[in-house]
Coordinates of C-alpha atoms in Angstrom, one line a residue:
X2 CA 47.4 19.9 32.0
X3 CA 45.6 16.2 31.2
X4 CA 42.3 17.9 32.7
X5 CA 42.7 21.2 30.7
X6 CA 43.5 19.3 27.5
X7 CA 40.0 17.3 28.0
X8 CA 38.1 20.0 28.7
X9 CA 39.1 21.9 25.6
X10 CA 38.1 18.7 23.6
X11 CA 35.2 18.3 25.4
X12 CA 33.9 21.7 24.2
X13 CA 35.6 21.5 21.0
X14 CA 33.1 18.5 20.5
X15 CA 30.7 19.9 21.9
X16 CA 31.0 23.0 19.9
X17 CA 31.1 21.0 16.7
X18 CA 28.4 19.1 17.0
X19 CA 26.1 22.2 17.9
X20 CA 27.4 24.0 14.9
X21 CA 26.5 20.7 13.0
X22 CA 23.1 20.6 15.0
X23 CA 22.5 24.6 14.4
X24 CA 23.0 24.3 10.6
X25 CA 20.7 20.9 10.1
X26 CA 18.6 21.2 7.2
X27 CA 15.0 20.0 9.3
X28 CA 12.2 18.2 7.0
X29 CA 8.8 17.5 8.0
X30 CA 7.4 14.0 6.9
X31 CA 3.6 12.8 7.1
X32 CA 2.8 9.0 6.6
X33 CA -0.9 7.3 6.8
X34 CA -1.7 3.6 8.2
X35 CA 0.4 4.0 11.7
X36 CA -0.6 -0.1 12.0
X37 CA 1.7 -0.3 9.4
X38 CA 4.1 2.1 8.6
X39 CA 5.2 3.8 11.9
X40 CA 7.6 1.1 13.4
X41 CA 9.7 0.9 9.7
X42 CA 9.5 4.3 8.8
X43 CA 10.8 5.1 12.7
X44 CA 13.8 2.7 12.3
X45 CA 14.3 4.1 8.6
X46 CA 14.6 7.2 10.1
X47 CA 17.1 6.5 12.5
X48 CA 19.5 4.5 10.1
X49 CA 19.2 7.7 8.1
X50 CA 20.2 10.1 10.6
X51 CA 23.2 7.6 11.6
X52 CA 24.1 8.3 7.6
X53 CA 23.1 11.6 7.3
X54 CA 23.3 13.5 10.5
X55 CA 23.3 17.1 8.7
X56 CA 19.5 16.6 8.0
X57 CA 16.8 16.0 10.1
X58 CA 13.7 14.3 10.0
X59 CA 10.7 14.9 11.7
X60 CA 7.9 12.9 11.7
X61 CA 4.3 14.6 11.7
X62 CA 1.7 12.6 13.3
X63 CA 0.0 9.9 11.1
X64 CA -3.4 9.7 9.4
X65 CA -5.4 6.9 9.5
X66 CA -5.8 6.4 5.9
X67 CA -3.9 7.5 2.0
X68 CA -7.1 10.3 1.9
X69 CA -6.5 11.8 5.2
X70 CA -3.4 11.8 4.2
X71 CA -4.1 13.5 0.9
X72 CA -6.7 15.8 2.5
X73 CA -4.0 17.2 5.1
X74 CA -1.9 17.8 2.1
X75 CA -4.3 19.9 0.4
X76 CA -5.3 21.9 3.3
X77 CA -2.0 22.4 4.1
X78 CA -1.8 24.0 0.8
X79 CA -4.2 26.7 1.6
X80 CA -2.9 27.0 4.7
X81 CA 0.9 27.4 4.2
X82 CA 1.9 24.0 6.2
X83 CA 2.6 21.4 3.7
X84 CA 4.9 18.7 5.0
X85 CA 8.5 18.4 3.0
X86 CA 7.7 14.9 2.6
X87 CA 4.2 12.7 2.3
X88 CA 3.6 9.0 1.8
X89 CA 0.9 9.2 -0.7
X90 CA -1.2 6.3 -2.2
X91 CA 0.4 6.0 -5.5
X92 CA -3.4 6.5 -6.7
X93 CA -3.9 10.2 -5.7
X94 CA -0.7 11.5 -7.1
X95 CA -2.8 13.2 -9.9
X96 CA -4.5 15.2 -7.5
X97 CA -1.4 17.0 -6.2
X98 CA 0.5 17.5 -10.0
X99 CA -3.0 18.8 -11.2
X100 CA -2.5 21.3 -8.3
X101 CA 1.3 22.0 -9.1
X102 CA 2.2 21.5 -5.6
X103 CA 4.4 17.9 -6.2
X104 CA 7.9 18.6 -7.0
X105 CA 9.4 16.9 -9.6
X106 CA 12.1 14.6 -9.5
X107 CA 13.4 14.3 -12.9
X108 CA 15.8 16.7 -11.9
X109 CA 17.3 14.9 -8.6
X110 CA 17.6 12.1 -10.7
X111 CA 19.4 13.5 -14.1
X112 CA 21.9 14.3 -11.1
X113 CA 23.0 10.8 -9.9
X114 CA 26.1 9.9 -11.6
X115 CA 25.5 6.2 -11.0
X116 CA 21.4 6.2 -10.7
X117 CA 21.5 3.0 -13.0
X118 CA 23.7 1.1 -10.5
X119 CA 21.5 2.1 -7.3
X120 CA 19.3 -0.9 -7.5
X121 CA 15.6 0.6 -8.4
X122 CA 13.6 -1.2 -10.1
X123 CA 12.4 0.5 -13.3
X124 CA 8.9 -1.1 -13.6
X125 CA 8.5 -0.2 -9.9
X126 CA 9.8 3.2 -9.9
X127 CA 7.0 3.7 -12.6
X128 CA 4.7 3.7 -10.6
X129 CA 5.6 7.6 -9.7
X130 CA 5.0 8.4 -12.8
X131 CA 2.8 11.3 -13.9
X132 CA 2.0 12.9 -17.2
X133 CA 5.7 11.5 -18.3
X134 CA 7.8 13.0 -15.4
X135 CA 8.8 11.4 -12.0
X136 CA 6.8 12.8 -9.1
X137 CA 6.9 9.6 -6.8
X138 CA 9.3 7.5 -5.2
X139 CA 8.2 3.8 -4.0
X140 CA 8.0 2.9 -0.9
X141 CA 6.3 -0.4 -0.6
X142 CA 4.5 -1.7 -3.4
X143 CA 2.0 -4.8 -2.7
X144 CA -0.4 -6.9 -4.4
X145 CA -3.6 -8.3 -3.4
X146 CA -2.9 -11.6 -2.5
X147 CA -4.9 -14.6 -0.6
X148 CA -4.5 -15.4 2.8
X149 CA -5.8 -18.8 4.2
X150 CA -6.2 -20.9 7.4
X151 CA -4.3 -24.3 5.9
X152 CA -6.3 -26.3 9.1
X153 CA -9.7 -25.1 7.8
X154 CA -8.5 -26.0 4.4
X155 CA -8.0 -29.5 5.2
X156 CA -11.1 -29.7 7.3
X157 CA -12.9 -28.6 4.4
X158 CA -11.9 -31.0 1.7
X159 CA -9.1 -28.7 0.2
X160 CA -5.2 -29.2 -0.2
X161 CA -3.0 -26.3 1.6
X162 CA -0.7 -27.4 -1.3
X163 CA -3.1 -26.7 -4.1
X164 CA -5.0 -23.4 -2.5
X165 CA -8.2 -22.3 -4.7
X166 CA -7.0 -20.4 -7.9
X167 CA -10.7 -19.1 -9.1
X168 CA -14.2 -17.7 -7.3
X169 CA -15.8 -21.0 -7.9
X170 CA -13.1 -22.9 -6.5
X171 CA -13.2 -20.4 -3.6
X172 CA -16.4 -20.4 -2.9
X173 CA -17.2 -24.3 -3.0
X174 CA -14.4 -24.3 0.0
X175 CA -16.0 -21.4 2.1
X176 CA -19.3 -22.7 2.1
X177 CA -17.7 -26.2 3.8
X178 CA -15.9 -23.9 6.0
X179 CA -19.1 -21.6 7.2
X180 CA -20.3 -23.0 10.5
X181 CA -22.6 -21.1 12.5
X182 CA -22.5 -23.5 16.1
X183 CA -18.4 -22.3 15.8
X184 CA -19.4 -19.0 14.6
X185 CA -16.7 -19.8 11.7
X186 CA -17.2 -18.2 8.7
X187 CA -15.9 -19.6 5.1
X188 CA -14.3 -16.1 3.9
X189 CA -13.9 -12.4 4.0
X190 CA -12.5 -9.7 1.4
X191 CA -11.4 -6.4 2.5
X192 CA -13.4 -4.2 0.4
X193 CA -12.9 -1.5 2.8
X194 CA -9.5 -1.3 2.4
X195 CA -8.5 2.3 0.9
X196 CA -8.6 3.6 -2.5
X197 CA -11.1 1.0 -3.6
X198 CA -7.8 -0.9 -4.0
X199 CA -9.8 -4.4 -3.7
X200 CA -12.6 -3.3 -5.6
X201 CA -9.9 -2.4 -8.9
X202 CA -9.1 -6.0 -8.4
X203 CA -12.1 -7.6 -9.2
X204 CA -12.5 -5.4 -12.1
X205 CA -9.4 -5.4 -13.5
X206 CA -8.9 -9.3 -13.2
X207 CA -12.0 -9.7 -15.6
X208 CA -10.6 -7.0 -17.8
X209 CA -12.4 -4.1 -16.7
X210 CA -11.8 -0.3 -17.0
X211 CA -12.8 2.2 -14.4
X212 CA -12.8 5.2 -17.3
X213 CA -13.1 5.6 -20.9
X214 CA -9.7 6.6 -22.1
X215 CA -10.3 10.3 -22.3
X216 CA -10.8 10.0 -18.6
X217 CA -14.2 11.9 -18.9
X218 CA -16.5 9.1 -18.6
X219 CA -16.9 5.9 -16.3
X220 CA -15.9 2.6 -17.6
X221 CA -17.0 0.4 -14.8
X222 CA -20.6 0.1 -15.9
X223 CA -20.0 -2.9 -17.9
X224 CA -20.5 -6.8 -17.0
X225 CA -17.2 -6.4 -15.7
X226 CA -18.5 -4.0 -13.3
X227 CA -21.2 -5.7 -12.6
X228 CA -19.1 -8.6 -11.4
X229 CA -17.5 -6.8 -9.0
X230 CA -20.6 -6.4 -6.8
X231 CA -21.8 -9.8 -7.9
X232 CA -18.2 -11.3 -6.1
X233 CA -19.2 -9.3 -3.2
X234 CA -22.9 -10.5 -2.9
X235 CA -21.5 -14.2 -3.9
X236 CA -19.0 -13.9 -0.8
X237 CA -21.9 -12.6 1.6
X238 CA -24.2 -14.9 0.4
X239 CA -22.3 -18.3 -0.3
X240 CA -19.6 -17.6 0.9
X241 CA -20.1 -17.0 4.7
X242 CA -18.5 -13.5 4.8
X243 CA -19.8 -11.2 7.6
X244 CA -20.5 -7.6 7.7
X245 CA -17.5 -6.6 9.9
X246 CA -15.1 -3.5 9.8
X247 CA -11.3 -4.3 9.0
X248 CA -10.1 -4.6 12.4
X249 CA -12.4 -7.1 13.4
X250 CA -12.2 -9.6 10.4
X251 CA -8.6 -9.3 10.8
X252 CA -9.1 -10.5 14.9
X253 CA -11.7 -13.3 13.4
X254 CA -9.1 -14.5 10.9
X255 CA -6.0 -13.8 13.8
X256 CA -8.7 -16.1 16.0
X257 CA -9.0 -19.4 13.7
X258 CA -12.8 -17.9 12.6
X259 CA -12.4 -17.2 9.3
X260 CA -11.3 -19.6 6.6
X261 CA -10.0 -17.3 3.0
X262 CA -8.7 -13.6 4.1
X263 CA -8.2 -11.4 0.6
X264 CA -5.8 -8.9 1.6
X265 CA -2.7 -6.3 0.5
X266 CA 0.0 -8.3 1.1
X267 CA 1.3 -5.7 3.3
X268 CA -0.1 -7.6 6.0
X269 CA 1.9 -11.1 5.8
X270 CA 4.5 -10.3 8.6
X271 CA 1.9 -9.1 11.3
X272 CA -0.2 -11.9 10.3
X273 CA 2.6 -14.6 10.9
X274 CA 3.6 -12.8 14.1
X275 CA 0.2 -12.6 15.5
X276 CA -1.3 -16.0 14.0
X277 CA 2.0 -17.6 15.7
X278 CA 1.3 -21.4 16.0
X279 CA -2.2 -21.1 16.5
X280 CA -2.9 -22.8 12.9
X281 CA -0.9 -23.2 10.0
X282 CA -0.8 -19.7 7.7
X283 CA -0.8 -19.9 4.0
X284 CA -0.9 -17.5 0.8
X285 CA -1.6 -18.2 -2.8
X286 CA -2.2 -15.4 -5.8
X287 CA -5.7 -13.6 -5.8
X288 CA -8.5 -15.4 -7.3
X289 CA -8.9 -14.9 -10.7
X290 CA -10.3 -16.1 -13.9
X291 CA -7.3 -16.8 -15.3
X292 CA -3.9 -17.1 -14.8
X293 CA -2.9 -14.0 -16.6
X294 CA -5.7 -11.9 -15.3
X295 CA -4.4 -8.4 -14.4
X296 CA -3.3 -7.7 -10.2
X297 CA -3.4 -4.3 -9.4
X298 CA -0.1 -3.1 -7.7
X299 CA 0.2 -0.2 -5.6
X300 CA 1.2 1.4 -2.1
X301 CA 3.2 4.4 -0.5
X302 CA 5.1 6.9 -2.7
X303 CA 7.0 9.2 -1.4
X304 CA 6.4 12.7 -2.8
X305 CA 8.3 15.9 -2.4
X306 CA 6.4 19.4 -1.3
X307 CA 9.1 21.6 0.5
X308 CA 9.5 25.0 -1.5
X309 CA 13.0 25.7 -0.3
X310 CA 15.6 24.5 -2.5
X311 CA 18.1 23.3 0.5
X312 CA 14.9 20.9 1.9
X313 CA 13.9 19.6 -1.2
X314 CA 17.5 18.4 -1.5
X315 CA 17.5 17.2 2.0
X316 CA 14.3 15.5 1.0
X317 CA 14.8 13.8 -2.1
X318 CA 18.4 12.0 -0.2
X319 CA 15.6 11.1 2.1
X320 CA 13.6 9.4 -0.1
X321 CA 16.4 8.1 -2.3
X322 CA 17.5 6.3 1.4
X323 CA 14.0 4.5 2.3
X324 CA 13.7 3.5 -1.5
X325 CA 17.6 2.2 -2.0
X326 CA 18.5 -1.5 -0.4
X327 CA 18.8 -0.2 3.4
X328 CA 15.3 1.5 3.7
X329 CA 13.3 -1.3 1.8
X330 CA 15.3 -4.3 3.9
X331 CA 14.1 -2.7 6.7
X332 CA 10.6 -1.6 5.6
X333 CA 10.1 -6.0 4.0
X334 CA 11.1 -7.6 7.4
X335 CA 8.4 -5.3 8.9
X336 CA 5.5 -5.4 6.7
X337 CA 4.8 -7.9 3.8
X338 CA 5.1 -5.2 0.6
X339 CA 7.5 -6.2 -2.2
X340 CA 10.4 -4.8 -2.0
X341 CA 11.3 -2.0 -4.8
X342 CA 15.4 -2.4 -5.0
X343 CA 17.0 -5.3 -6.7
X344 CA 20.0 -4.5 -4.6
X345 CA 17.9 -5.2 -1.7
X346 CA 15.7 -8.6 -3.1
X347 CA 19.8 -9.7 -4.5
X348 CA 21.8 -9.6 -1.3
X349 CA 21.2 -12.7 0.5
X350 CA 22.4 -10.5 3.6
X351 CA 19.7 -7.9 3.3
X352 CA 16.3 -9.6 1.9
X353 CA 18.3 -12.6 -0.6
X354 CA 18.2 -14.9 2.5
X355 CA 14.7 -13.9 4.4
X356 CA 13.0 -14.6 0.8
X357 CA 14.3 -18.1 0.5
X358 CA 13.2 -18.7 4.3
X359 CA 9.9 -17.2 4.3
X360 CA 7.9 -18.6 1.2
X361 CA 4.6 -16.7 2.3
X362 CA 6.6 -13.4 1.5
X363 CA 7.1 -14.5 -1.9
X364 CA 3.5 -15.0 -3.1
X365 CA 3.1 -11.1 -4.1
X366 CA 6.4 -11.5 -6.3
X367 CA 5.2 -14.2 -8.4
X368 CA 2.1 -11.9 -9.3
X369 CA 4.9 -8.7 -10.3
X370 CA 5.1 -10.0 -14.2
X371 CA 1.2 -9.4 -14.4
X372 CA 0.4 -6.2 -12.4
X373 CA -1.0 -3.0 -13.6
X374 CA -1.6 0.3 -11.9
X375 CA -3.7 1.2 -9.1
X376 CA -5.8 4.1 -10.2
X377 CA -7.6 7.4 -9.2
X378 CA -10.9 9.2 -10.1
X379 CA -9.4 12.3 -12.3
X380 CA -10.8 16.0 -11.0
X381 CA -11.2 17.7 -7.6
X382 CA -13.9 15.0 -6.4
X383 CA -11.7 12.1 -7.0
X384 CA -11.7 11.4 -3.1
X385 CA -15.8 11.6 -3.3
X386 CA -16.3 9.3 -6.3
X387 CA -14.0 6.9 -4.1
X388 CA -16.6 7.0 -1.0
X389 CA -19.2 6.4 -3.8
X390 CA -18.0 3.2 -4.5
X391 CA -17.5 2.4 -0.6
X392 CA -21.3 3.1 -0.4
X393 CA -21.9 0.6 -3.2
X394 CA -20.1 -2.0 -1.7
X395 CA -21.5 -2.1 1.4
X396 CA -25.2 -2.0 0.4
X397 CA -24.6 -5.4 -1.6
X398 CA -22.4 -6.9 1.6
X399 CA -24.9 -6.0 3.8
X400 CA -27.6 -6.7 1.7
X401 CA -29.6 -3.6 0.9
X402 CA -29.0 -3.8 -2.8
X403 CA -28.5 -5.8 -5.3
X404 CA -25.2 -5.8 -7.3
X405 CA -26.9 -4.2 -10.6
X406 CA -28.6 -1.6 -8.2
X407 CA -25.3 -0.9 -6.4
X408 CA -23.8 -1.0 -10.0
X409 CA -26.6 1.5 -11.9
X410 CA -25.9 4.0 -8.6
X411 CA -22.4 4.5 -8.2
X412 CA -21.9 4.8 -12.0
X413 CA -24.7 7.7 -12.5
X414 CA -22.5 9.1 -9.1
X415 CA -19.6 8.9 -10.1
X416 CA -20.2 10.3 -13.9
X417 CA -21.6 13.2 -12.2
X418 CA -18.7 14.1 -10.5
X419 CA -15.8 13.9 -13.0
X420 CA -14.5 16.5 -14.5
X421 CA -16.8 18.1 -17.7

């Protein structure tokens, strides 16, 4: 009788959970930068489905970059496979609400009963703003912030406590730092690093506009613009910063080669992990002019694209989940973005306690008050006009123009190809 009894709960279960199995609602999720987003956005998803086992999440396989990331989107379009889900650079959401193909939020949001007391952070849920209506929400946010070898400090004259605040002050310390018998070299900016997201720095911090306000003209070819590439030649030039690709001026700096490091600071916590005790890691704000100069903020949004009303549901609790306290405790601890629920940053628990103890993780914080919004090129060549400006940054870094060349080019280019 015991044996009968447990194999009629056995199948009982068993049925259950294939009904609950059979009548999943599945979403599909696509997410760039797999160096940085695939081990939280793995665990994110299996805290969800411990909450939320009626929906399912697959993840697609990553892009190496917010464009591919875009691009996949787009052809998806055309070819009838758009993911539910995508982790867009909060820079290119125009190019998908121009398309109608973003969904919305407002909605999803007009029906939470207690949105206000679910810890996002207004200025930061902004940031998936479009045209007045909420197509985005945050993931993780950064700022640019400065990375620096505290033992090359010191051997240079400077004070880890009292880390250079402007280019001048920068500079003077990299050229101390640049030796060519150790192959060390003074600093490095990555001005590859997508969207142009560096390159929006410099010319925001000395007040700088990348359109007129009509959107139908560049604004970038101003002395503000021209300082941009100046910074860039001044780096390579004084500065001791080589031509290298990402990866391998992240190994210099991981090695004790390169002094200053300007960075998202996405990258504190694999920088601390790999840097270990091999010399003492620091951060400070982004060289500026001055200490209100604008930092550009921005990161991964999460936008919706499913068509079907039951996985657009499924989606948005998705979303809600990685943006609320849970998801964005688990996505700080593994990469260094600011974290967009109060909930989250309040708990000592969740992040309250990991702040206090890790004072390189706040250095992007104390830059929030000041930040402003990480841009795209309007039109259907936005994506183009950005590789126009990669192409002018690396003829000054690698010396093939100079900065009012690279300056005169990409402005003509990039006029040419927004919208008429």
């Amino acid at each position: 009788m015991k044996r009968l009894l447990f194999l009629l709960s056995a199948m009982l279960l068993f049925g259950f959970t294939g009904m609950r199995g059979a009548g999943a609602v599945e979403i599909t999720v696509l997410y760039p930068q797999p160096y940085l987003y695939q081990a939280p956005i793995e665990e994110i998803v299996k805290a969800f489905a411990a909450k939320r086992p009626d929906i399912q999440v697959k993840l697609l396989a990553p892009t190496k970059a917010y464009e591919e990331t875009a691009s996949a989107v787009l052809r998806g379009a055309v070819t009838g496979s758009m993911p539910d889900i995508a982790f867009n650079g909060t820079n290119l959401m125009h190019l998908f609400v121009d398309r109608k193909l973003a969904v919305p939020l407002d909605g999803f949001v007009a029906k939470e009963a207690d949105w206000e007391k679910q810890g996002y952070v207004p200025g930061m849920i902004s940031t998936g703003l479009v045209n007045g209506k909420l197509y985005g929400m945050p993931f993780a946010l950064s700022t640019p912030i400065l990375y620096f070898n505290a033992d090359l400090l010191r051997k240079a004259g400077g004070d880890p406590a009292q880390p250079p605040k402007t280019w001048p002050e920068l500079l003077g310390l990299a050229r101390r730092i640049t030796d060519a018998a150790s192959n060390t070299h003074g600093a490095y900016m990555v001005w590859t690093t997508t969207g142009n997201y560096l390159w929006q720095e410099l010319l925001f911090t000395h007040d700088g506009q990348m359109l007129s306000p009509d959107g139908k003209k560049v604004g970038f070819d101003t002395p503000a613009g021209l300082k941009t590439f100046e910074i860039l030649r001044d780096l390579a030039k004084e500065g001791g910063m080589p031509n290298l690709t990402d990866e391998q001026a992240t190994q210099a700096f991981i090695a004790g080669k390169i002094g200053f490091y300007m960075s998202s600071s996405a990258r504190v916590n694999s920088f601390t992990s790999k840097i270990g005790p091999r010399f003492e890691l620091g951060t400070a704000p982004f060289p500026s002019p001055r200490p209100d100069s604008k930092i550009v903020s921005g990161g991964a949004t999460m936008m919706i694209f499913a068509k079907d009303p039951a996985k657009q549901a499924a989606a948005w609790e998705f979303i809600k989940f990685a943006a609320g306290p849970v998801g964005q405790t688990i996505m700080v601890r593994h990469i260094g973005y600011m974290a967009s629920n109060q909930i989250a940053i309040d708990t000592p628990e969740l992040l309250g306690n990991y702040y206090a103890s890790n004072p390189n993780m706040r250095t992007a914080i104390s830059q929030r008050a000041r930040t402003t919004a990480w841009l795209g090129f309007p039109g259907e060549n936005s994506l183009k006009a950005i590789q126009v400006i990669y192409d002018a940054m690396e003829s000054v870094v690698a010396g093939k123009a100079a900065p009012e060349e690279a300056l005169k080019r990409s402005a003509t280019q990039v006029q040419a190809l927004l919208p008429k």
